[in-house]
CSV table of C-alpha atoms in Angstrom, one decimal:
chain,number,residue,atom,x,y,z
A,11,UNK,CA,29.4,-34.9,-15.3
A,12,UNK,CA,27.3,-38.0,-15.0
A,13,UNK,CA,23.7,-38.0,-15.8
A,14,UNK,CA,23.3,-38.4,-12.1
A,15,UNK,CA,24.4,-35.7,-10.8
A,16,UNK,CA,23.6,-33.2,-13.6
A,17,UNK,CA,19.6,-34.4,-12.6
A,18,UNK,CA,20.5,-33.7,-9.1
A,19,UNK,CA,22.1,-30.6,-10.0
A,20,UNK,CA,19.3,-29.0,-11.5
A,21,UNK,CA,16.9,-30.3,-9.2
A,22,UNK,CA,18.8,-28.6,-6.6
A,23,UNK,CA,18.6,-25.0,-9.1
A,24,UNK,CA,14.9,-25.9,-9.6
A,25,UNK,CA,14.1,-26.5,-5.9
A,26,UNK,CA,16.1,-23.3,-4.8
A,27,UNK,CA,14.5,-21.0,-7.5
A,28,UNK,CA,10.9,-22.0,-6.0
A,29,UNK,CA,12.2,-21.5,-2.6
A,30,UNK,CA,13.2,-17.7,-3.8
A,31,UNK,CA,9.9,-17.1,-5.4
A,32,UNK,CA,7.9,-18.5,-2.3
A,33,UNK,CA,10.0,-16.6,0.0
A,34,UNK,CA,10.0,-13.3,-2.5
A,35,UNK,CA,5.8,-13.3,-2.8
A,36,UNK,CA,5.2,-13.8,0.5
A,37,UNK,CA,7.8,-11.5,1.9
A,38,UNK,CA,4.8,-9.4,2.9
A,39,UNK,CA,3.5,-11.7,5.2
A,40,UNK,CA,6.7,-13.0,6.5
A,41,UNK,CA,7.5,-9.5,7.7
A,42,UNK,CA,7.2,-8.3,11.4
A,43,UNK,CA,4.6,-6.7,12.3
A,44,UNK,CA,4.2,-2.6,12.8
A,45,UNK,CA,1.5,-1.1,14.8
A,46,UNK,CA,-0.7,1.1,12.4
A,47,UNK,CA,-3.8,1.5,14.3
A,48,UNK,CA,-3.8,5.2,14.4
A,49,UNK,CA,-2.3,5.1,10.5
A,50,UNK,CA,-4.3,7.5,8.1
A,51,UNK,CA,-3.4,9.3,5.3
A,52,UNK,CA,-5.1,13.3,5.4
A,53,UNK,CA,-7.0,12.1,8.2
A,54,UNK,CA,-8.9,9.0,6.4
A,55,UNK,CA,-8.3,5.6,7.9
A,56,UNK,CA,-9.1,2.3,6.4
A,57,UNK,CA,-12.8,0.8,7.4
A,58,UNK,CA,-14.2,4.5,7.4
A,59,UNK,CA,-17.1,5.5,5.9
A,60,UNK,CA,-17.1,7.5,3.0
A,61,UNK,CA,-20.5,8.2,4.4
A,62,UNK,CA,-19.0,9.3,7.5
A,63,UNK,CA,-20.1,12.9,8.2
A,64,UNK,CA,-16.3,14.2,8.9
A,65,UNK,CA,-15.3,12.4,6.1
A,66,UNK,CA,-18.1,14.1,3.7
A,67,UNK,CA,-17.4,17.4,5.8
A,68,UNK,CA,-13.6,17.1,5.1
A,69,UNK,CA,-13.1,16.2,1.3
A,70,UNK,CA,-16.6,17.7,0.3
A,71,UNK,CA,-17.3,15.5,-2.7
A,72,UNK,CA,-15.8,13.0,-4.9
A,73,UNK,CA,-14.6,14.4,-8.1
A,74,UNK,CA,-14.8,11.2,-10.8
A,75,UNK,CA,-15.7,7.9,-10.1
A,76,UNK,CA,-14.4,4.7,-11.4
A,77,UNK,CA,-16.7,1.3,-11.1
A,78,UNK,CA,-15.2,-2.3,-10.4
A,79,UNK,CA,-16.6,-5.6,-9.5
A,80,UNK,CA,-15.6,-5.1,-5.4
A,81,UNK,CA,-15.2,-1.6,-5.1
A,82,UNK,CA,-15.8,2.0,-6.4
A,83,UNK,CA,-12.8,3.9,-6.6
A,84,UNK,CA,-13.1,8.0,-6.4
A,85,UNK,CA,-11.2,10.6,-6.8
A,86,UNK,CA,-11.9,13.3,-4.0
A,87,UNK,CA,-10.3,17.0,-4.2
A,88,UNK,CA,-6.8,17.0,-3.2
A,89,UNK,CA,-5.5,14.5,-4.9
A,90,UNK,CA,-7.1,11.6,-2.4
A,91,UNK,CA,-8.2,8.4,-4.2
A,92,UNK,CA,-10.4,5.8,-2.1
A,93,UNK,CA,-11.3,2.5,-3.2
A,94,UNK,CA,-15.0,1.6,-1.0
A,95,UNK,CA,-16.9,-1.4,-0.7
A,96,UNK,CA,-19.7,-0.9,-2.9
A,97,UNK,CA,-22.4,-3.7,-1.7
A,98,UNK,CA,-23.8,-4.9,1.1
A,99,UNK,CA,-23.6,-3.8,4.9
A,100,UNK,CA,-20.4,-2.4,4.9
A,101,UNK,CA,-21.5,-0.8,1.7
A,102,UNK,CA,-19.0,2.6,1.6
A,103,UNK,CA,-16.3,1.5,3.7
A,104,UNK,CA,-13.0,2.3,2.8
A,105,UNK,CA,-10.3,-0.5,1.9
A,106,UNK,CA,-7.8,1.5,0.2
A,107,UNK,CA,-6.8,5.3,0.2
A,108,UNK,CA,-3.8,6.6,-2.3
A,109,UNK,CA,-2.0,9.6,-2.7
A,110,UNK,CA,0.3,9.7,-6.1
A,111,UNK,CA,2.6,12.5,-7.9
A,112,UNK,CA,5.7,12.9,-9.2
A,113,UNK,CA,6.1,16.4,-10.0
A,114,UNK,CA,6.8,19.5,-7.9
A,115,UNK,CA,3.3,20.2,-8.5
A,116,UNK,CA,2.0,16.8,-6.3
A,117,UNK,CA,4.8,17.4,-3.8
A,118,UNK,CA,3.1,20.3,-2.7
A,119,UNK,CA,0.1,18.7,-1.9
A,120,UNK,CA,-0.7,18.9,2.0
A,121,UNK,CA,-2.4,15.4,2.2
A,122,UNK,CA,0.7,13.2,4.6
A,123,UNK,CA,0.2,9.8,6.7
A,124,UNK,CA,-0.3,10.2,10.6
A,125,UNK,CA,3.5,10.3,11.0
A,126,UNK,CA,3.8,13.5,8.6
A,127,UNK,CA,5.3,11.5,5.5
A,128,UNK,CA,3.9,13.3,1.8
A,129,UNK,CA,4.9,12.8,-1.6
A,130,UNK,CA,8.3,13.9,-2.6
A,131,UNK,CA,9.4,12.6,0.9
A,132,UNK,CA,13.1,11.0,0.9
A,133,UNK,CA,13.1,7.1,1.7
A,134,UNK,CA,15.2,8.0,4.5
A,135,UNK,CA,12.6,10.1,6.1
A,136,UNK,CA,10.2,7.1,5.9
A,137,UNK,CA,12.6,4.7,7.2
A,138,UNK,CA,13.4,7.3,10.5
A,139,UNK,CA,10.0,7.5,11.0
A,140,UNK,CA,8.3,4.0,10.7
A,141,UNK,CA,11.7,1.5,11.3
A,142,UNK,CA,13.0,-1.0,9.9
A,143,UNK,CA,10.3,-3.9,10.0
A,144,UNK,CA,9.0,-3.3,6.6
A,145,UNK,CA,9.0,-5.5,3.6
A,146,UNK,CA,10.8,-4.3,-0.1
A,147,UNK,CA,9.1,-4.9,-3.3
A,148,UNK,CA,9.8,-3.7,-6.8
A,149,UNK,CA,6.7,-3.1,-9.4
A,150,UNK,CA,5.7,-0.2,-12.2
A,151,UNK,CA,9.3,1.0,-11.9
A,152,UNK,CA,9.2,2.3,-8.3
A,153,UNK,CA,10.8,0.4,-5.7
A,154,UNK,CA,8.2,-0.2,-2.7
A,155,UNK,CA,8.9,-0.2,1.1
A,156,UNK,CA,6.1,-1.7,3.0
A,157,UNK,CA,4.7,-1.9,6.6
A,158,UNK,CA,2.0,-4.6,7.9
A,159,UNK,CA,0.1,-4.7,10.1
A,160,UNK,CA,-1.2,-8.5,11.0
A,161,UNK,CA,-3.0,-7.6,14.0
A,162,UNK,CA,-5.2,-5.0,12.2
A,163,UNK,CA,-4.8,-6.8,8.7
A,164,UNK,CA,-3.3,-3.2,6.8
A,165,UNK,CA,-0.6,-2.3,5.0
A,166,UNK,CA,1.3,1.3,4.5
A,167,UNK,CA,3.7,1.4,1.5
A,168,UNK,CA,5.8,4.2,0.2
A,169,UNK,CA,6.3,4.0,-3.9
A,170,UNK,CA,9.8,5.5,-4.4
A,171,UNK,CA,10.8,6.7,-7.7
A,172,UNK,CA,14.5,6.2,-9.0
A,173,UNK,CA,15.7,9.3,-7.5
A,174,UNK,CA,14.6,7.9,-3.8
A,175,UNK,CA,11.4,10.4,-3.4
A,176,UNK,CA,8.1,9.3,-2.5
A,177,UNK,CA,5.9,9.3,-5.8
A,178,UNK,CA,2.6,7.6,-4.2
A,179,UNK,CA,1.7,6.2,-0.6
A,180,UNK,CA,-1.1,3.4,-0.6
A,181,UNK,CA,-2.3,2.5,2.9
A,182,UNK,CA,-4.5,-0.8,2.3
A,183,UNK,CA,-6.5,-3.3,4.1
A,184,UNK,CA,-4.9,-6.4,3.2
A,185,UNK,CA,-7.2,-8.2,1.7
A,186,UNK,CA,-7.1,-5.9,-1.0
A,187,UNK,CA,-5.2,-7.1,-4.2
């Protein structure tokens, strides 16, 4: 092969492997969008307050606390994690709510999104239930399916385990890294 075209070979490897990568993180973005304006998961939406009385009413106080520069993150009873800002006007609003087990014991918690998925959930299920514009992801071992919304700037995924049940559900606004 002449020197030639073994440079124009690989730059043709190198300028499809950046293609892959652009297109791989930013597959997210690229994806249609789903309505998830009415999305929650046990009842909390993203942008609430975690000063909100029905909040406060509802999961009665926050169990530990865990401090970052942008946000505190708690852990409320019932397994419910929020991430709040923790500054400034919109000082206690929530940006990120999780849900997360892999046991039987977690798969019995009540806590579900607005369209009745919970943890130990089949991929299947989620797939009936919120279609096929999603995005795929793979990260920590789980593989990811994931819904945007661009309109609303969210994002619902369900973290599958290897045995295709639904180990945590992180419902986002997607400014959130």
């Amino acid at each position: 092969m002449s020197k030639r075209r073994m440079t124009l070979s690989i730059s043709i490897l190198l300028i499809g492997v950046l293609v892959f990568n652009y297109f791989s993180a930013y597959s997210e973005k690229l994806t249609k969008s789903t309505n998830l304006s009415n999305e929650s998961i046990g009842g909390v939406k993203i942008h609430e307050s975690i000063h909100d009385r029905r909040f406060i009413t509802q999961y009665d106080k926050r169990l530990t606390k865990e401090d970052n520069d942008e946000y505190d993150c708690y852990h409320w009873k019932g397994g419910l994690e929020t991430a709040s800002i923790n500054s400034g006007k919109d000082e206690g609003s929530i940006m990120r709510v999780i849900i997360t087990g892999t046991d039987k014991k977690t798969f019995d918690n009540p806590l579900h999104t607005a369209k009745g998925v919970k943890l130990g959930d089949t991929k299947e299920k989620v797939l009936s239930l919120y279609g096929n514009k999603y995005y795929k992801s793979h990260e920590q071992g789980a593989d990811i399916i994931g819904y945007i919304d661009h309109k609303q700037k969210i994002t619902l995924e369900f973290w599958c385990i290897d045995s295709g049940k639904v180990a945590e559900i992180r419902f986002d606004d997607s400014s959130v890294n």
